[in-house]
Short mmCIF file of C-alpha atoms in Angstrom, two decimals:
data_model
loop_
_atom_site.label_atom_id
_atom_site.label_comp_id
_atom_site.label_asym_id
_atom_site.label_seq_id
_atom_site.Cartn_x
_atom_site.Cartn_y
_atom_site.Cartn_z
CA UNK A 1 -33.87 10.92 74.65
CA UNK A 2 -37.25 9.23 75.13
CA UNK A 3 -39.11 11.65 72.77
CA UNK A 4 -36.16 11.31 70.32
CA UNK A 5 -34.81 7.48 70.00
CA UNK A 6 -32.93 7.90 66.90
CA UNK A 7 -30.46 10.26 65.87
CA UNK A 8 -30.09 11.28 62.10
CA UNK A 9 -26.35 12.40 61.09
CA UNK A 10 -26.04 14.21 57.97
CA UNK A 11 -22.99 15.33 55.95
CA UNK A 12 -24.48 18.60 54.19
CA UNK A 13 -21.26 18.52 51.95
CA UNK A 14 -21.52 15.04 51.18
CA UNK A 15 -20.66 13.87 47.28
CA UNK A 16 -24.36 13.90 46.54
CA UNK A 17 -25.95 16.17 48.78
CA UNK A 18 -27.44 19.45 46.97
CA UNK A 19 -30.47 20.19 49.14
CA UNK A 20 -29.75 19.02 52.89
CA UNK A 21 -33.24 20.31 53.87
CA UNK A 22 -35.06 18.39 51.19
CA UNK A 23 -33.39 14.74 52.65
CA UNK A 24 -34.16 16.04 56.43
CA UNK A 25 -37.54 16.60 55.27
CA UNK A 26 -38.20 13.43 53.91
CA UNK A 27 -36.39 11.03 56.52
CA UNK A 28 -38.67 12.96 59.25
CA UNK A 29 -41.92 12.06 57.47
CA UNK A 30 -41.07 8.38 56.35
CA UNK A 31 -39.66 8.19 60.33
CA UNK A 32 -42.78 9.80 61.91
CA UNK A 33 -44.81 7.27 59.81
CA UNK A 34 -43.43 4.07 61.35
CA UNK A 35 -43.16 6.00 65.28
CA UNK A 36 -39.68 7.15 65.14
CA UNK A 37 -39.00 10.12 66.04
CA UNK A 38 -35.75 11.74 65.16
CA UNK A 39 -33.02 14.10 65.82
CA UNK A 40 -30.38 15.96 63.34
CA UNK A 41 -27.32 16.53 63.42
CA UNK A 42 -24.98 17.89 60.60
CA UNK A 43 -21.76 17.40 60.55
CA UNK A 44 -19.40 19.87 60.47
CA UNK A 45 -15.46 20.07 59.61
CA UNK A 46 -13.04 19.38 62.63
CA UNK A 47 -15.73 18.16 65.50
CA UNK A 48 -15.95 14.88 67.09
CA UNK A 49 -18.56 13.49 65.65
CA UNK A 50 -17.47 10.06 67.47
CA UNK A 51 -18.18 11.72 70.89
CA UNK A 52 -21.51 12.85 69.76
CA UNK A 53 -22.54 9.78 68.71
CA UNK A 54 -21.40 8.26 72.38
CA UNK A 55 -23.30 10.61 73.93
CA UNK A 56 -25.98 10.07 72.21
CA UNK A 57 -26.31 5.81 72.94
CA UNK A 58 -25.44 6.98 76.43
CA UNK A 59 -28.29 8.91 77.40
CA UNK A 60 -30.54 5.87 75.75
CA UNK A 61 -30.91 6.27 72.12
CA UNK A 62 -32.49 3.19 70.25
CA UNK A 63 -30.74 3.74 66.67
CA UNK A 64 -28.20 5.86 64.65
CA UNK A 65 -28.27 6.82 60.61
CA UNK A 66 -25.94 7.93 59.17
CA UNK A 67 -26.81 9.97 55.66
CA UNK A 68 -23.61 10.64 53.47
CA UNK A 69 -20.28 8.76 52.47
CA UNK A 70 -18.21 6.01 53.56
CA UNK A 71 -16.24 8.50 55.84
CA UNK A 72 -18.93 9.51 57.66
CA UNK A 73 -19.98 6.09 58.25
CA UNK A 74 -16.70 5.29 59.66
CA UNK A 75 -16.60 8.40 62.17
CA UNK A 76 -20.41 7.12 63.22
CA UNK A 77 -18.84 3.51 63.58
CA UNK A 78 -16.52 4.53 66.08
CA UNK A 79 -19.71 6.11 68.27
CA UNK A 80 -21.37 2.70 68.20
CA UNK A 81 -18.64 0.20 68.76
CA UNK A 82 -19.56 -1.70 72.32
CA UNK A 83 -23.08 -0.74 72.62
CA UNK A 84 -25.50 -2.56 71.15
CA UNK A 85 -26.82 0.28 69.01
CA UNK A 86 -27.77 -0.52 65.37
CA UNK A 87 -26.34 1.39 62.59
CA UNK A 88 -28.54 2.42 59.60
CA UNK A 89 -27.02 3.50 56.05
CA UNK A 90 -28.12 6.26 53.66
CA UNK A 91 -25.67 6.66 50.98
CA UNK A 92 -24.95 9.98 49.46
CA UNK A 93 -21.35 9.90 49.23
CA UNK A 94 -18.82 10.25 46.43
CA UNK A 95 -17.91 6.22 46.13
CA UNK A 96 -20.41 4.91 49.06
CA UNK A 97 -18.54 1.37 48.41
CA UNK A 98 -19.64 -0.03 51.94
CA UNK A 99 -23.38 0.28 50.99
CA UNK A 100 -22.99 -1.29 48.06
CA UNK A 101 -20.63 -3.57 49.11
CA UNK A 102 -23.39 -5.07 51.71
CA UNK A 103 -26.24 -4.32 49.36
CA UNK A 104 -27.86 -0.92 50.17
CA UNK A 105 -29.33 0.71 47.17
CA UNK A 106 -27.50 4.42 45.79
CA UNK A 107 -31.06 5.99 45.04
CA UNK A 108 -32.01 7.87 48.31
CA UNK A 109 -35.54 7.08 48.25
CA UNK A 110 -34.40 3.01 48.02
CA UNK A 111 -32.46 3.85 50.57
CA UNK A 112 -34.83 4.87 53.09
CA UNK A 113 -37.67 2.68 52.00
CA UNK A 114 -35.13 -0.58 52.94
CA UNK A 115 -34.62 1.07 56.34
CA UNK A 116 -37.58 1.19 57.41
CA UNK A 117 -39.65 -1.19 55.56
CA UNK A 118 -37.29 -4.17 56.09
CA UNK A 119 -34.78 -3.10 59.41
CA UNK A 120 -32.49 -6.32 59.72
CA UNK A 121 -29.39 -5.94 60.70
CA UNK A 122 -25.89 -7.98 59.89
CA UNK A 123 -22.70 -8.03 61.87
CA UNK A 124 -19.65 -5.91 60.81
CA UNK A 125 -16.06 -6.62 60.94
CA UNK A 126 -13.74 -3.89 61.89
CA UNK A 127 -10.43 -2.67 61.34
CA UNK A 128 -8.75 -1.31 64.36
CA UNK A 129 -5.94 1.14 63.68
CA UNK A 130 -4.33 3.92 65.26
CA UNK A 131 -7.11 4.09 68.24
CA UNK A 132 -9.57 4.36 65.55
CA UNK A 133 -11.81 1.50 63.83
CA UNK A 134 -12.75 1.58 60.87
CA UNK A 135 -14.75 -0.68 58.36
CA UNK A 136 -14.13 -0.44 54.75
CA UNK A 137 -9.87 -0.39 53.95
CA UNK A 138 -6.57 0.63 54.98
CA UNK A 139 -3.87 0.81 51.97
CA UNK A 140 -0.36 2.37 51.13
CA UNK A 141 0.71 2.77 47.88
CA UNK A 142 -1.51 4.87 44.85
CA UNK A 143 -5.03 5.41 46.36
CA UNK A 144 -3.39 7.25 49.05
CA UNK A 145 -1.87 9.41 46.76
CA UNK A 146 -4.73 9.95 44.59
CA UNK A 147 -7.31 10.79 47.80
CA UNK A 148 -5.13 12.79 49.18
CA UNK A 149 -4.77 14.82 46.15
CA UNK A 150 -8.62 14.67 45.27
CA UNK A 151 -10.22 17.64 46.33
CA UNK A 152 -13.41 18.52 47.25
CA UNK A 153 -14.94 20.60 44.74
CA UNK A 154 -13.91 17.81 42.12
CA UNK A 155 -15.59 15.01 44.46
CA UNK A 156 -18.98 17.11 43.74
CA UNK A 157 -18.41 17.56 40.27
CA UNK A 158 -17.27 14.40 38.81
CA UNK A 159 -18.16 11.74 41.59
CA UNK A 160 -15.91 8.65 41.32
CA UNK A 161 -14.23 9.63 38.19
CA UNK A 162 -12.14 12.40 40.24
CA UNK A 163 -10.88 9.63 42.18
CA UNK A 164 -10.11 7.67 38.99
CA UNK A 165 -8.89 10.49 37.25
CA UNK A 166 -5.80 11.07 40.31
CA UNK A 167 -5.21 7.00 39.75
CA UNK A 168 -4.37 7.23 36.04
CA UNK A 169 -2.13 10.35 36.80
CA UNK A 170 -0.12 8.92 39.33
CA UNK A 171 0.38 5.57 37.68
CA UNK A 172 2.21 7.75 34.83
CA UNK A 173 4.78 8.54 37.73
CA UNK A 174 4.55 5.97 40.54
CA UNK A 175 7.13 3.61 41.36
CA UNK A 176 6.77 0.25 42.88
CA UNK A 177 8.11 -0.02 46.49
CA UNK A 178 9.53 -2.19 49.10
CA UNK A 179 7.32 -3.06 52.22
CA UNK A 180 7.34 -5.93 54.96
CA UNK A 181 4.54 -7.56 55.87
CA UNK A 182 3.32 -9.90 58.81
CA UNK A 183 -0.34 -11.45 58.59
CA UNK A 184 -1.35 -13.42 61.63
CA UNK A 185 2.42 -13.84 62.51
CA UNK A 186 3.70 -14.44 59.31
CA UNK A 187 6.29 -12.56 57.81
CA UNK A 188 7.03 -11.65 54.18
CA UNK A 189 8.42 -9.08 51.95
CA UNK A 190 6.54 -7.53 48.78
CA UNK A 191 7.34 -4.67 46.14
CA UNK A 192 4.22 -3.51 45.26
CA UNK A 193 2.23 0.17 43.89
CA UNK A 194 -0.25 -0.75 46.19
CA UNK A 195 -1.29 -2.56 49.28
CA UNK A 196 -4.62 -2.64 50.57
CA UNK A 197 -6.58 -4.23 53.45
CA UNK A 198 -10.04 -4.32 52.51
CA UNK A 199 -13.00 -5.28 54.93
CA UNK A 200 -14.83 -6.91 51.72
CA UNK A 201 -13.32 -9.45 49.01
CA UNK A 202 -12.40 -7.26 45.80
CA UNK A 203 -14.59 -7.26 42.32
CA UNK A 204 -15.69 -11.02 43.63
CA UNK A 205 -19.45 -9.96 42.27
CA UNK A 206 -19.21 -7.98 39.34
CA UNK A 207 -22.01 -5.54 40.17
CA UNK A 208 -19.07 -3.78 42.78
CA UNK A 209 -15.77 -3.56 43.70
CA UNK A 210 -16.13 -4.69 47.27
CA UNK A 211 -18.60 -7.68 48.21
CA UNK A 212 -20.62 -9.90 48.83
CA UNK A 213 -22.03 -8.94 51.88
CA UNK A 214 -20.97 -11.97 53.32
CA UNK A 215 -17.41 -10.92 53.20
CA UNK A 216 -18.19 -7.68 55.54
CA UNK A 217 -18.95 -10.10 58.24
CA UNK A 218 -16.93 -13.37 57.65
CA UNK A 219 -14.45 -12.53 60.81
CA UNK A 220 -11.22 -12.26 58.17
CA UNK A 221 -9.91 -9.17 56.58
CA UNK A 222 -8.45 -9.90 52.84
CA UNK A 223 -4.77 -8.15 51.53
CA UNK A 224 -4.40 -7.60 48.23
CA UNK A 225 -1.00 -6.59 47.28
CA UNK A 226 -0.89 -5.12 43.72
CA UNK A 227 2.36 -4.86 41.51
CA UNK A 228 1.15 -3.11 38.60
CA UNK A 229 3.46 -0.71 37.03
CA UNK A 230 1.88 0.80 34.46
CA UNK A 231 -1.81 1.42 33.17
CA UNK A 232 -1.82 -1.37 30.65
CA UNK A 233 -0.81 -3.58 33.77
CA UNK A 234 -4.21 -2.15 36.19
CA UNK A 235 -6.29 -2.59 32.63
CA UNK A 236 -4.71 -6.50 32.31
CA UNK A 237 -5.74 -6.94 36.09
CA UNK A 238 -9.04 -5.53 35.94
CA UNK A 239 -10.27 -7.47 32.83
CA UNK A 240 -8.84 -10.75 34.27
CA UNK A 241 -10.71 -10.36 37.39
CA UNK A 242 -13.64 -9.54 35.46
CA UNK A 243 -13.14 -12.70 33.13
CA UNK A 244 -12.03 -14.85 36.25
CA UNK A 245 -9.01 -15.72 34.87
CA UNK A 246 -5.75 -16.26 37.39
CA UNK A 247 -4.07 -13.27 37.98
CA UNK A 248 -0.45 -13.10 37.01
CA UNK A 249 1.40 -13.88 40.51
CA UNK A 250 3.58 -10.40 39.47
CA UNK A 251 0.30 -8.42 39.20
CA UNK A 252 -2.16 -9.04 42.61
CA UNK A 253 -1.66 -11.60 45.54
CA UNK A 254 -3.97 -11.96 47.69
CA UNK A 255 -3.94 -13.15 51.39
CA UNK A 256 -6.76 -13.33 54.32
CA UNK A 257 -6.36 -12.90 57.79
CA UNK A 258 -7.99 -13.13 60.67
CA UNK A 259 -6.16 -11.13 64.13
CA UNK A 260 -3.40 -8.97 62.96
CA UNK A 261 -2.03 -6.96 59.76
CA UNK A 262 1.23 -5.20 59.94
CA UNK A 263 2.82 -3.34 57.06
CA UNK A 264 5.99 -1.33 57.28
CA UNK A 265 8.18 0.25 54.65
CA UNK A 266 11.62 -0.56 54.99
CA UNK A 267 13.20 2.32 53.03
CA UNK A 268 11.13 4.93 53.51
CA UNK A 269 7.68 6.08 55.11
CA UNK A 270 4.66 5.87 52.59
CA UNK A 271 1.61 7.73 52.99
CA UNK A 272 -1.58 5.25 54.20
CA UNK A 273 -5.34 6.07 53.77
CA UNK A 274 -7.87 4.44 56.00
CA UNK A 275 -11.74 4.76 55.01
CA UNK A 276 -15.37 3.98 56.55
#
């Protein structure tokens, strides 16, 4: 692994990726310029990626990047937790909320220029879940409806609004629901439409829904539990976080933790989502 210290992991089906060749292309030269020299590695449905990416820190590697969405990101993550391998970031996802939660730039050719122009690094917090860590959010309630029932094909050809799209359908039909919750030992109970811990504070900056930076890396997770019944009720939360007004204690609480999150549902399982 001499010749090749960093490996290069690509999602060909990634939201935004037309022309896999063209991005390989252009990560080897801009690499090759500053003396690293690279391997591929596309990703393909049903492998374990995670194993790959052990293998490949194991036999000496220097650096991993990973070029696609927040899911790919996360199955990279769980290569790298323990060593002391850095993780870079291309985004060419569908949402890509972790890079811009921690302030990587969309544009591809941003993208690359900040890696290897200006290589820092930051710490990242992880959720661990299910043997798996992961680095962006866990939630029950809508989203995991809606991603579940977002396919594909309408990822590619409408980006973000697909996912939005599945949210305003559901919340035509969804219910509120009973769950228990302990954070760091304490115990409550909620009804909510949606419960979601997220790595990064939500819509504190304006320019995203997840961020600052800072909050990727503060050593707490944040729980937002979210009672909204209806889509005026989403629109009257959304425009009073982007205002800064208080938040109706009915609509969103919000709690941070630092060790442990557990959520069950009392009545009857709910289908969770879990991303980066």
């Amino acid at each position: 692994m001499e010749e090749h210290n960093t490996l290069v992991v690509i999602n060909p089906v990634a939201g935004s990726v037309i022309d896999a060749q063209r991005y390989r292309t252009a990560i080897a030269e801009r690499l090759a310029a500053i003396g690293w020299s690279c391997t591929f590695y596309g990703t393909a449905p049903g492998e374990d990626l995670t194993a790959v990416v052990q293998e490949f820190c194991e036999e000496g590697g220097r650096r991993v990047i990973a070029v696609g969405g927040d899911g790919t990101i996360g199955e990279v993550v769980n290569g790298l937790v323990g060593t002391d391998v850095p993780l870079g970031i291309i985004p060419l996802g569908t949402g890509n909320l972790l890079a811009l939660g921690i302030g990587i730039p969309r544009r591809f050719e941003d993208a690359l220029a900040l890696l290897v122009n200006n290589p820092g690094t930051i710490g990242l917090d992880t959720m661990y879940m299910a043997g798996r860590h992961f680095v962006l959010n866990v939630s029950a309630g809508i989203s995991s409806a809606s991603i579940r029932d977002t396919t594909t094909a309408d990822k590619r050809r409408f980006g973000m609004l697909a996912y939005i799209w599945r949210i305003v359908g559901h919340l035509f039909r969804f219910r509120s629901y009973h769950f228990n919750l302990e954070l760091d030992g304490d115990a409550r109970a909620v009804r909510a439409t949606e419960v979601l811990v997220s790595n990064g504070a939500l819509m504190e900056n304006l320019l995203s829904v997840l961020g600052p930076r800072e909050t990727f890396c503060d050593g707490q997770l944040e729980v937002y539990v979210v009672n909204g019944r209806s889509l005026l009720d989403y629109m009257e939360l959304f425009l009073r976080r982007l205002v800064r007004r208080p938040d109706r204690h009915v609509q969103l609480r919000h709690f941070s933790v630092t060790r442990t999150v557990k959520i069950s549902a009392p009545a009857k399982s709910r289908l969770i989502q879990a991303d980066g």
